[in-house]
Amino acid sequence: MNMRKMVVMSLYLIPIPVIIGSLFIGSAFHISLADLWQYYTVSHSTLSESAQIVLFDIRIPRILLVFLVGAVLSSSGGAMQAVFRNPLVDPFILGLSSGAAFGAALSVSFHLLPLIPSAFIFGILAAGTSYFAAMQNKEVSTVSLILSGVVVNGIFTALLTIVQFISDPFKLQSIVQWTMGNFHTASWEKIQISVLPMAAGLIVLLMYRWRLNVLALGDDEAQSSGVHVLRDKLILLLVISIACSAAVAVAGIIGFYGLIVPHIVRMIVGVDNKKLIPLCITLGGSFLVIIDDISRSLMSFELPIGIFTMLIGAPIFLFLMKKNHIGWNY
Amino acid sequence: MLHAETTLVGVSTNMYSSSLYPYYAALDDRIKNKSIPVPGNWDFVNLESVIALQPDLVIVWSSQNEAIEALESHHIPVYAVMLNGVDDIYKEITDFGILLNKQERADTLITFTKNQIASINKTANNPLSVYFLWSSGMFETAGLKSTVNNVIVSAGCINACQSEQEHISINAETLIKWNPDVILLWSSDSHDPTDVMNNSSLRMVKAVRSKKIFELPSAFDCDLWTLKYQFAVAFLHESAYNNSYSVESLRSKRNSIMTFLYGKPF
């Protein structure tokens, strides 16, 4: 096995050490691997009750939620770029993030619905509106879809601004913070709410990774290969919208993550979606966990994760881009 | 408070739409009838509407740099407010007293407030630590450079958050480490003490175990950016240290403060 294959294989397995290592990272409580080992092999009393709560009720759900959100955003980004055959596309291109932000703002300001369902519903609504607005004669062109996404994004951003304008400073602060993404309120409850749509989305993307290669050839080529282009695109966009809406609903908006990570993965394994989608899941999830580890261990207070994804992710992306060529030749 | 309400020609937009409306409506018939103009709020000022009112002075948040420049370019004097602590509140009242020719009333208000704060018995040998929780979330709190910190210290307690920052976001892990004796919630319709009690990850926190979780009675009564912060101080002190305090005694305290400040208890 050559070096490159070994690197790729290790990237498939990277979530295991990253997730285990993250259990022992935190600014407030020091819990070591030895402590955990003793907890399971000697006595449960070797860990204080507070440390047990920190480990099992706070860190584990947070790490799992971060991994899931990272995996969903990056694999969805990779799939969207293949479907649209456009390297600038990310999962939020259909206005999903601004729809979700509007839903969250409505919830914060007017309590019409709980925050997570409200963000989820409006995220789906925005993506659905973009899709159906772009549809002409039962066909959806890529350009129309991207343009309608931009317009719907603009509409929901305007609506969000109205809500922000009439909100009091406390609610305004909540809305702004939500739009920057955060995991400091991660909990088992949030995982319970979001795991089904996110896991289902990841499974469908894994199942469709072969077909993504055909779709990435273009509509005519895909059609002549026997692929039902319209149906497959609709299924993929629906699944991605549902999974990403769930991710955004529980974590807020983590901008550019779904754009950058697929490109990083493409620089490693090339454009083959059979490899790209699984690696987007493992590497995308792990990378976000590492970024969150840094954000929660650097200081005792929390900064929105969106800040760190850009400050850490963007330089890595630029470095890789300088060193390698962007892998974008289908 | 300064008995200068007749000089008002315009108020902030939120006066008519927020939960504060009933209180201000009780103070001024023009607000009650919504007849006094609302040319802007804390982050947006309609310049045309302000100029039309021909005010002698406009009071705005000091962060509204563009609005201040625009108003001053039209030769409208501006008083820019930034309240980072109680000293700023006293300075604001003193300045308004001078500007409105109500210096005596301003001095009386400040003296009354300082006496109220001084009357609170702060002889506890082991001051309780207090975690303050803003309405924006369970893990949003206030550090040392805040009016919240003034309230906590004035009530004879210490702030569990020793960060210098005015506003800070933490996580559950940090809150467990701080392990505060008391948790104080800002008044809000989006949360209440049971939300904290029901958060299983906080079950080992001292305040949760001893059920010392309190919500400030109302945003109007405890407005931390006015002299009414004194009622928040009284509320926190009674709730934290006096296990047998009665709702009646607090109501009486509130009414006496409001009557002194506004001339009526509402």
Coordinates of C-alpha atoms in Angstrom, one line a residue:
Chain A
M1 CA 0.0 0.0 0.0
N2 CA 1.6 3.3 -1.0
M3 CA 1.8 6.4 1.2
R4 CA -1.1 8.2 -0.4
K5 CA -3.5 5.3 0.1
M6 CA -2.4 5.0 3.7
V7 CA -3.1 8.7 4.3
V8 CA -6.6 8.3 2.8
M9 CA -7.3 5.2 4.9
S10 CA -6.2 6.9 8.0
L11 CA -8.5 9.8 7.2
Y12 CA -11.4 7.4 7.1
L13 CA -10.5 6.4 10.7
I14 CA -9.6 9.8 12.0
P15 CA -13.0 10.3 13.8
I16 CA -12.0 7.7 16.4
P17 CA -8.9 9.3 17.8
V18 CA -10.4 12.8 17.4
I19 CA -13.6 12.0 19.3
I20 CA -11.8 10.1 22.0
G21 CA -9.1 12.7 22.4
S22 CA -11.8 15.5 22.6
L23 CA -13.3 13.9 25.7
F24 CA -10.3 15.0 27.7
I25 CA -10.2 18.6 26.4
G26 CA -11.9 21.4 28.3
S27 CA -11.0 24.6 30.0
A28 CA -12.9 24.1 33.3
F29 CA -12.4 20.4 34.2
H30 CA -9.3 18.2 33.8
I31 CA -10.3 14.7 33.0
S32 CA -7.6 12.3 31.8
L33 CA -7.7 9.0 30.0
A34 CA -6.4 7.4 33.2
D35 CA -9.4 8.8 35.1
L36 CA -11.8 7.3 32.6
W37 CA -10.0 4.0 32.7
Q38 CA -10.2 3.9 36.4
Y39 CA -13.9 4.9 36.3
Y40 CA -14.7 1.8 34.2
T41 CA -12.2 -0.7 35.7
V42 CA -11.9 0.3 39.3
S43 CA -14.8 2.3 40.6
H44 CA -17.3 4.8 39.4
S45 CA -16.3 6.9 42.5
T46 CA -12.9 7.7 41.0
L47 CA -14.6 10.4 39.0
S48 CA -16.5 13.1 41.0
E49 CA -20.1 13.5 40.3
S50 CA -19.5 16.9 38.7
A51 CA -16.8 15.4 36.5
Q52 CA -19.2 12.6 35.4
I53 CA -21.8 15.2 34.5
V54 CA -19.2 17.2 32.6
L55 CA -18.0 14.1 30.7
F56 CA -21.3 12.3 30.0
D57 CA -23.9 15.1 29.9
I58 CA -21.9 18.0 28.5
R59 CA -18.8 16.9 26.5
I60 CA -20.0 13.7 24.9
P61 CA -23.3 15.2 23.5
R62 CA -21.4 18.3 22.4
I63 CA -18.7 16.4 20.6
L64 CA -21.2 14.1 18.9
L65 CA -23.4 17.1 17.8
V66 CA -20.3 19.0 16.5
F67 CA -19.2 15.9 14.5
L68 CA -22.7 15.3 13.0
V69 CA -23.1 19.0 12.0
G70 CA -19.6 19.1 10.5
A71 CA -20.2 15.9 8.6
V72 CA -23.6 17.1 7.3
L73 CA -22.3 20.5 6.2
S74 CA -19.2 19.2 4.4
S75 CA -20.8 16.2 2.7
S76 CA -23.7 18.3 1.6
G77 CA -21.4 20.9 0.3
G78 CA -19.5 18.3 -1.7
A79 CA -22.7 16.8 -3.1
M80 CA -24.1 20.3 -4.0
Q81 CA -20.9 21.2 -5.8
A82 CA -21.2 18.0 -7.8
V83 CA -24.9 18.4 -8.6
F84 CA -24.5 22.0 -9.6
R85 CA -21.1 21.4 -11.2
N86 CA -19.9 24.6 -9.6
P87 CA -17.0 24.9 -7.1
L88 CA -18.5 28.0 -5.5
V89 CA -21.7 26.3 -4.3
D90 CA -22.3 25.5 -0.6
P91 CA -25.2 23.9 1.2
F92 CA -26.7 27.3 1.9
I93 CA -26.9 28.3 -1.8
L94 CA -30.7 27.8 -1.9
G95 CA -31.3 30.4 0.9
L96 CA -31.5 27.7 3.6
S97 CA -29.4 29.6 6.1
S98 CA -31.2 32.9 5.8
G99 CA -34.6 31.1 6.0
A100 CA -33.4 29.3 9.2
A101 CA -32.1 32.5 10.6
F102 CA -35.4 34.2 10.0
G103 CA -37.2 31.3 11.7
A104 CA -34.9 31.5 14.6
A105 CA -35.4 35.2 14.9
L106 CA -39.2 34.9 14.8
S107 CA -39.0 32.4 17.6
V108 CA -36.6 34.5 19.7
S109 CA -38.7 37.7 19.3
F110 CA -42.3 36.4 19.1
H111 CA -42.2 32.9 20.6
L112 CA -44.5 31.6 17.8
L113 CA -42.7 28.3 17.7
P114 CA -39.8 26.8 19.7
L115 CA -36.5 27.9 18.2
I116 CA -35.3 24.6 16.7
P117 CA -38.5 23.7 14.8
S118 CA -38.9 27.3 13.7
A119 CA -35.4 27.4 12.2
F120 CA -35.9 24.0 10.6
I121 CA -39.2 24.8 9.0
F122 CA -38.1 28.1 7.6
G123 CA -34.8 26.6 6.3
I124 CA -36.8 24.0 4.4
L125 CA -39.3 26.6 3.3
A126 CA -36.5 28.8 1.8
A127 CA -34.8 25.9 0.0
G128 CA -38.2 24.7 -1.3
T129 CA -39.1 28.1 -2.5
S130 CA -35.9 28.5 -4.4
Y131 CA -36.4 25.1 -6.1
F132 CA -39.9 25.7 -7.2
A133 CA -39.3 29.3 -8.2
A134 CA -36.5 28.0 -10.5
M135 CA -38.7 25.3 -12.1
Q136 CA -39.9 25.9 -15.6
N137 CA -41.8 23.3 -17.7
K138 CA -40.9 20.7 -15.1
E139 CA -37.3 21.4 -15.5
V140 CA -34.8 23.1 -13.3
S141 CA -31.7 24.6 -14.8
T142 CA -28.6 25.1 -12.6
V143 CA -28.4 28.8 -13.4
S144 CA -32.1 29.4 -12.5
L145 CA -31.7 27.4 -9.3
I146 CA -28.6 29.4 -8.1
L147 CA -30.2 32.7 -9.1
S148 CA -33.5 31.9 -7.3
G149 CA -31.5 30.8 -4.3
V150 CA -29.7 34.2 -4.3
V151 CA -33.1 36.0 -4.5
V152 CA -34.8 33.9 -1.8
N153 CA -31.7 34.4 0.3
G154 CA -32.1 38.2 -0.1
I155 CA -35.8 38.1 0.7
F156 CA -35.3 36.1 4.0
T157 CA -32.3 38.3 4.9
A158 CA -34.6 41.4 4.5
L159 CA -37.2 39.7 6.6
L160 CA -34.6 38.9 9.2
T161 CA -33.5 42.5 9.3
I162 CA -37.1 43.6 10.0
V163 CA -37.3 41.2 12.9
Q164 CA -34.0 42.4 14.2
F165 CA -35.0 46.0 13.8
I166 CA -38.1 45.6 16.0
S167 CA -36.5 43.3 18.6
D168 CA -35.2 44.7 21.9
P169 CA -31.4 44.6 22.6
F170 CA -31.5 41.3 24.5
K171 CA -33.4 39.5 21.7
L172 CA -31.3 41.1 19.1
Q173 CA -28.2 39.8 20.9
S174 CA -29.6 36.3 20.8
I175 CA -30.4 36.5 17.2
V176 CA -27.0 37.8 16.2
Q177 CA -25.2 35.2 18.3
W178 CA -27.4 32.4 16.8
T179 CA -26.5 33.5 13.2
M180 CA -22.8 33.1 14.0
G181 CA -23.1 29.4 15.1
N182 CA -22.5 28.0 18.5
F183 CA -22.3 24.7 20.3
H184 CA -22.2 25.9 23.9
T185 CA -25.8 24.8 24.5
A186 CA -25.3 21.4 23.0
S187 CA -27.2 18.7 24.8
W188 CA -28.6 15.1 24.4
E189 CA -32.0 16.7 23.7
K190 CA -30.6 18.6 20.7
I191 CA -29.0 15.4 19.4
Q192 CA -32.3 13.5 19.9
I193 CA -34.1 16.3 17.9
S194 CA -31.7 16.4 15.0
V195 CA -30.0 13.0 14.7
L196 CA -32.7 11.4 12.5
P197 CA -32.7 14.0 9.7
M198 CA -28.9 14.4 9.8
A199 CA -28.1 10.7 9.9
A200 CA -30.7 10.0 7.2
G201 CA -29.1 12.7 5.0
L202 CA -25.7 11.2 5.5
I203 CA -26.9 7.7 4.6
V204 CA -28.7 8.9 1.4
L205 CA -25.6 10.9 0.4
L206 CA -23.4 7.8 0.9
M207 CA -25.9 5.8 -1.2
Y208 CA -25.9 8.4 -4.0
R209 CA -22.1 8.9 -4.1
W210 CA -21.8 6.7 -7.2
R211 CA -24.6 8.5 -9.0
L212 CA -23.1 11.9 -8.1
N213 CA -20.2 11.1 -10.4
V214 CA -22.7 10.7 -13.2
L215 CA -24.7 13.8 -12.3
A216 CA -21.4 15.8 -12.2
L217 CA -20.9 15.0 -15.9
G218 CA -23.8 17.2 -16.9
D219 CA -27.5 16.7 -17.5
D220 CA -27.3 15.4 -21.0
E221 CA -24.5 12.9 -20.3
A222 CA -26.2 11.8 -17.1
Q223 CA -29.5 11.3 -19.0
S224 CA -27.8 9.3 -21.7
S225 CA -26.3 7.1 -19.0
G226 CA -29.7 6.1 -17.9
V227 CA -29.9 8.4 -14.8
H228 CA -33.2 10.1 -14.1
V229 CA -31.6 13.6 -13.6
L230 CA -34.5 15.6 -12.4
R231 CA -35.7 12.9 -9.9
D232 CA -32.2 12.3 -8.6
K233 CA -31.4 16.0 -8.2
L234 CA -34.7 16.6 -6.4
I235 CA -34.0 13.7 -4.0
L236 CA -30.5 15.0 -3.3
L237 CA -31.6 18.6 -2.8
L238 CA -34.5 17.5 -0.6
V239 CA -32.3 15.3 1.5
I240 CA -29.5 17.9 1.8
S241 CA -32.0 20.7 2.6
I242 CA -33.6 18.6 5.4
A243 CA -30.2 17.5 6.9
C244 CA -28.7 21.0 6.7
S245 CA -31.8 22.6 8.1
A246 CA -31.6 20.3 11.1
A247 CA -27.9 21.1 11.4
V248 CA -28.5 24.8 11.2
A249 CA -31.4 24.6 13.6
V250 CA -29.3 23.1 16.4
A251 CA -26.0 24.8 15.7
G252 CA -26.8 28.1 14.0
I253 CA -25.1 29.2 10.8
I254 CA -21.5 28.0 10.3
G255 CA -20.7 29.8 7.2
F256 CA -18.3 28.6 4.5
Y257 CA -17.6 25.3 6.2
G258 CA -19.6 23.4 3.6
L259 CA -17.7 25.2 0.9
I260 CA -14.1 24.8 2.2
V261 CA -14.0 21.3 3.5
P262 CA -15.1 19.6 0.2
H263 CA -12.3 21.4 -1.6
I264 CA -9.8 20.3 1.0
V265 CA -10.9 16.7 0.6
R266 CA -10.8 17.0 -3.2
M267 CA -7.2 18.1 -3.0
I268 CA -6.5 14.9 -1.1
V269 CA -8.6 12.3 -3.0
G270 CA -9.5 14.0 -6.2
V271 CA -13.0 14.5 -7.7
D272 CA -14.3 11.0 -7.4
N273 CA -17.4 11.3 -5.2
K274 CA -17.2 7.7 -4.2
K275 CA -14.3 8.7 -2.1
L276 CA -15.2 12.3 -1.6
I277 CA -18.5 11.9 0.2
P278 CA -17.3 9.4 2.9
L279 CA -14.2 11.5 3.5
C280 CA -16.2 14.7 3.7
I281 CA -18.2 12.9 6.5
T282 CA -15.2 11.7 8.4
L283 CA -12.8 14.6 7.8
G284 CA -15.5 17.3 7.9
G285 CA -16.9 16.0 11.2
S286 CA -13.5 15.5 12.7
F287 CA -12.2 18.9 11.6
L288 CA -15.1 20.7 13.1
V289 CA -14.6 18.7 16.4
I290 CA -10.9 19.8 16.4
I291 CA -11.9 23.5 15.8
D292 CA -14.5 23.3 18.6
D293 CA -11.9 21.7 20.9
I294 CA -9.6 24.7 20.3
S295 CA -12.5 27.2 20.8
R296 CA -13.6 25.6 24.1
S297 CA -10.1 25.0 25.5
L298 CA -8.4 28.3 24.7
M299 CA -10.5 30.3 27.1
S300 CA -13.2 30.0 29.7
F301 CA -15.7 31.9 27.7
E302 CA -17.3 30.9 24.4
L303 CA -16.9 32.5 21.1
P304 CA -19.2 31.5 18.2
I305 CA -17.8 28.5 16.3
G306 CA -18.3 30.3 13.0
I307 CA -15.4 32.7 13.9
F308 CA -13.0 29.8 14.5
T309 CA -14.0 27.9 11.3
M310 CA -13.0 30.9 9.3
L311 CA -9.9 31.8 11.3
I312 CA -8.6 28.2 11.4
G313 CA -10.2 26.7 8.3
A314 CA -9.5 29.5 5.8
P315 CA -5.7 29.7 6.3
I316 CA -5.5 25.9 6.0
F317 CA -7.6 26.0 2.9
L318 CA -5.4 28.8 1.4
F319 CA -2.2 26.9 2.3
L320 CA -3.5 23.8 0.6
M321 CA -4.6 25.7 -2.4
K322 CA -1.2 27.3 -2.8
K323 CA 0.5 23.9 -2.4
N324 CA -1.9 21.9 -4.6
H325 CA -4.2 22.7 -7.4
I326 CA -7.9 23.0 -6.7
G327 CA -9.2 19.6 -7.7
W328 CA -12.0 20.6 -10.0
N329 CA -11.8 18.8 -13.3
Y330 CA -14.7 16.6 -13.8
Chain B
M1 CA -38.0 60.9 37.9
L2 CA -36.7 64.5 37.4
H3 CA -40.2 65.9 37.1
A4 CA -39.3 67.2 33.7
E5 CA -41.6 65.0 31.6
T6 CA -43.3 68.0 29.9
T7 CA -40.0 68.7 28.1
L8 CA -40.3 65.5 26.1
V9 CA -41.2 65.9 22.5
G10 CA -40.3 62.4 21.3
V11 CA -39.5 59.0 22.7
S12 CA -37.9 55.7 21.6
T13 CA -39.9 53.3 19.4
N14 CA -39.8 50.5 21.9
M15 CA -41.8 52.6 24.4
Y16 CA -45.0 51.7 22.5
S17 CA -44.3 48.1 21.6
S18 CA -42.6 46.5 24.5
S19 CA -43.8 45.3 27.8
L20 CA -42.7 48.6 29.3
Y21 CA -45.6 50.4 27.7
P22 CA -48.1 50.0 30.5
Y23 CA -45.7 51.6 33.0
Y24 CA -44.8 54.6 30.8
A25 CA -48.5 55.0 29.8
A26 CA -49.3 55.4 33.5
L27 CA -46.8 58.2 33.7
D28 CA -47.8 60.3 30.7
D29 CA -51.1 60.6 28.9
R30 CA -49.3 61.3 25.6
I31 CA -47.6 57.9 25.8
K32 CA -50.9 56.4 26.9
N33 CA -52.6 57.8 23.8
K34 CA -49.5 57.1 21.7
S35 CA -49.6 60.7 20.6
I36 CA -45.9 61.5 21.4
P37 CA -43.7 60.9 18.3
V38 CA -41.3 58.0 18.1
P39 CA -38.5 59.0 15.7
G40 CA -36.2 56.1 16.3
N41 CA -34.8 53.5 18.7
W42 CA -31.4 52.4 19.9
D43 CA -29.9 51.5 16.5
F44 CA -31.9 53.6 14.0
V45 CA -32.9 57.3 14.1
N46 CA -35.1 58.8 11.5
L47 CA -33.2 62.1 11.0
E48 CA -36.1 63.8 9.2
S49 CA -38.5 63.0 12.1
V50 CA -36.1 64.3 14.7
I51 CA -35.5 67.5 12.9
A52 CA -39.2 68.0 12.5
L53 CA -39.6 67.9 16.2
Q54 CA -37.1 70.8 16.6
P55 CA -35.7 69.5 19.9
D56 CA -33.3 71.5 22.1
L57 CA -31.5 68.2 22.9
V58 CA -31.4 64.6 21.7
I59 CA -30.4 61.8 24.0
V60 CA -29.0 58.8 22.1
W61 CA -26.7 55.8 22.8
S62 CA -23.1 56.9 22.3
S63 CA -22.6 53.9 19.9
Q64 CA -24.8 55.6 17.3
N65 CA -21.9 57.5 15.8
E66 CA -23.5 58.2 12.4
A67 CA -26.7 59.4 13.9
I68 CA -24.8 61.7 16.3
E69 CA -22.8 63.2 13.5
A70 CA -25.9 63.7 11.3
L71 CA -27.8 65.4 14.1
E72 CA -24.9 67.6 15.1
S73 CA -24.4 68.5 11.4
H74 CA -27.9 70.0 11.6
H75 CA -27.0 71.9 14.7
I76 CA -29.0 69.7 17.1
P77 CA -27.2 69.2 20.4
V78 CA -26.8 65.6 21.4
Y79 CA -26.2 64.0 24.8
A80 CA -24.6 60.6 24.2
V81 CA -25.2 57.9 26.8
M82 CA -23.1 54.9 27.7
L83 CA -23.8 53.1 31.0
N84 CA -21.2 50.7 32.1
G85 CA -21.8 51.0 35.8
V86 CA -23.7 52.8 38.5
D87 CA -21.3 55.7 38.5
D88 CA -22.4 56.3 34.9
I89 CA -26.1 56.3 36.0
Y90 CA -25.4 58.9 38.8
K91 CA -23.5 61.0 36.3
E92 CA -26.3 60.8 33.8
I93 CA -28.9 61.9 36.4
T94 CA -26.6 64.7 37.5
D95 CA -26.1 65.9 33.9
F96 CA -29.8 65.7 33.1
G97 CA -30.5 67.7 36.3
I98 CA -28.1 70.4 35.1
L99 CA -29.5 70.4 31.5
L100 CA -33.1 70.5 32.6
N101 CA -32.5 72.9 35.5
K102 CA -33.6 70.2 38.0
Q103 CA -30.3 69.9 39.9
E104 CA -32.0 69.7 43.4
R105 CA -34.2 66.9 42.3
A106 CA -31.3 65.1 40.7
D107 CA -29.3 65.3 43.9
T108 CA -32.3 64.1 46.0
L109 CA -32.7 61.1 43.7
I110 CA -29.0 60.2 43.9
T111 CA -28.9 60.6 47.7
F112 CA -32.1 58.5 48.1
T113 CA -30.6 55.7 46.0
K114 CA -27.3 55.7 47.8
N115 CA -29.0 55.6 51.2
Q116 CA -31.1 52.7 50.0
I117 CA -28.0 50.8 48.9
A118 CA -26.2 51.7 52.1
S119 CA -29.1 50.5 54.3
I120 CA -28.6 46.9 53.0
N121 CA -26.8 44.9 55.6
K122 CA -23.7 43.5 54.0
T123 CA -22.1 41.8 57.0
A124 CA -22.1 38.3 55.7
N125 CA -18.9 36.6 56.6
N126 CA -18.9 34.4 53.6
P127 CA -20.5 36.4 50.8
L128 CA -22.5 34.2 48.4
S129 CA -21.4 33.9 44.9
V130 CA -24.1 34.8 42.3
Y131 CA -24.3 33.7 38.6
F132 CA -26.4 36.2 36.6
L133 CA -28.2 34.8 33.6
W134 CA -29.3 37.2 30.8
S135 CA -32.5 36.4 28.9
S136 CA -30.5 35.8 25.8
G137 CA -29.5 32.3 27.0
M138 CA -28.7 30.0 29.9
F139 CA -25.0 30.6 29.5
E140 CA -25.0 34.3 28.8
T141 CA -23.7 36.3 31.8
A142 CA -22.2 39.5 32.9
G143 CA -18.6 40.1 34.1
L144 CA -17.0 42.7 36.4
K145 CA -17.4 45.7 34.2
S146 CA -21.2 45.7 34.2
T147 CA -24.1 47.2 36.1
V148 CA -25.0 43.6 37.0
N149 CA -21.7 43.4 38.9
N150 CA -22.7 46.6 40.8
V151 CA -26.0 45.0 41.7
I152 CA -24.4 41.8 42.9
V153 CA -21.7 43.6 45.0
S154 CA -24.2 46.1 46.4
A155 CA -26.3 43.2 47.6
G156 CA -23.4 41.8 49.6
C157 CA -22.6 39.0 47.2
I158 CA -19.8 38.3 44.7
N159 CA -20.0 37.8 41.0
A160 CA -19.3 34.1 40.1
C161 CA -18.0 35.5 36.8
Q162 CA -14.7 37.2 37.4
S163 CA -14.1 38.1 33.8
E164 CA -13.5 41.7 33.0
Q165 CA -15.9 41.6 30.1
E166 CA -19.3 43.2 30.3
H167 CA -21.1 40.4 28.5
I168 CA -19.7 36.9 28.3
S169 CA -20.9 33.5 26.9
I170 CA -19.8 30.5 28.8
N171 CA -20.7 26.8 28.8
A172 CA -22.2 24.4 31.2
E173 CA -18.8 23.0 32.1
T174 CA -17.6 26.4 33.3
L175 CA -20.8 27.1 35.2
I176 CA -20.3 23.7 37.1
K177 CA -16.8 24.7 37.9
W178 CA -17.9 28.2 39.2
N179 CA -20.5 26.4 41.3
P180 CA -22.4 29.5 42.4
D181 CA -24.5 29.7 45.5
V182 CA -27.2 31.7 43.8
I183 CA -28.4 32.0 40.2
L184 CA -30.2 35.2 39.4
L185 CA -32.2 35.5 36.1
W186 CA -33.0 38.6 34.3
S187 CA -36.7 39.1 34.0
S188 CA -37.9 37.5 30.8
D189 CA -40.9 35.7 29.3
S190 CA -38.6 33.2 27.5
H191 CA -37.2 31.5 30.6
D192 CA -37.8 31.1 34.3
P193 CA -36.1 29.3 37.3
T194 CA -37.6 26.0 36.5
D195 CA -35.6 25.9 33.2
V196 CA -32.5 26.0 35.2
M197 CA -33.8 23.5 37.8
N198 CA -34.8 21.1 35.0
N199 CA -31.4 21.3 33.2
S200 CA -30.0 17.9 34.4
S201 CA -26.4 18.9 33.6
L202 CA -26.6 21.6 36.3
R203 CA -27.9 19.3 39.0
M204 CA -24.7 19.4 41.0
V205 CA -24.5 23.2 41.1
K206 CA -25.0 24.5 44.6
A207 CA -27.7 27.0 43.6
V208 CA -29.7 24.2 42.0
R209 CA -29.3 21.9 44.9
S210 CA -30.4 24.5 47.4
K211 CA -33.0 25.9 45.0
K212 CA -31.6 29.4 45.3
I213 CA -32.6 30.4 41.7
F214 CA -34.5 33.7 41.4
E215 CA -35.8 35.8 38.6
L216 CA -35.9 39.5 38.9
P217 CA -39.5 40.7 39.2
S218 CA -39.7 42.9 36.1
A219 CA -37.5 44.7 33.6
F220 CA -39.2 48.0 34.5
D221 CA -38.9 47.6 38.3
C222 CA -35.3 46.4 38.1
D223 CA -34.0 48.4 35.2
L224 CA -30.3 48.1 35.7
W225 CA -29.5 51.2 33.7
T226 CA -31.5 53.6 35.9
L227 CA -31.7 54.4 39.6
K228 CA -34.2 51.5 39.8
Y229 CA -31.2 49.2 40.0
Q230 CA -31.6 49.7 43.7
F231 CA -34.7 47.4 43.7
A232 CA -32.7 44.7 42.0
V233 CA -30.1 45.1 44.8
A234 CA -32.8 44.8 47.5
F235 CA -34.4 41.8 45.7
L236 CA -31.2 39.9 45.4
H237 CA -30.1 40.6 49.0
E238 CA -33.4 39.5 50.4
S239 CA -33.6 36.4 48.1
A240 CA -30.0 35.3 48.7
Y241 CA -29.7 35.9 52.5
N242 CA -33.1 36.1 54.0
N243 CA -34.7 32.6 53.8
S244 CA -37.9 33.9 55.4
Y245 CA -38.4 37.1 53.3
S246 CA -42.0 37.6 52.3
V247 CA -43.4 38.7 49.0
E248 CA -45.3 41.3 50.9
S249 CA -42.2 43.0 52.3
L250 CA -40.6 43.1 48.9
R251 CA -43.7 44.6 47.4
S252 CA -43.8 47.2 50.1
K253 CA -40.1 48.0 49.4
R254 CA -40.8 48.2 45.7
N255 CA -43.7 50.5 46.2
S256 CA -41.8 52.9 48.4
I257 CA -38.9 53.1 45.8
M258 CA -41.3 53.7 42.9
T259 CA -43.3 56.2 44.8
F260 CA -40.2 58.2 45.6
L261 CA -38.8 58.0 42.0
Y262 CA -42.0 58.5 40.1
G263 CA -44.6 59.7 42.6
K264 CA -46.7 56.6 42.2
P265 CA -46.2 52.9 42.9
F266 CA -48.0 51.8 39.6

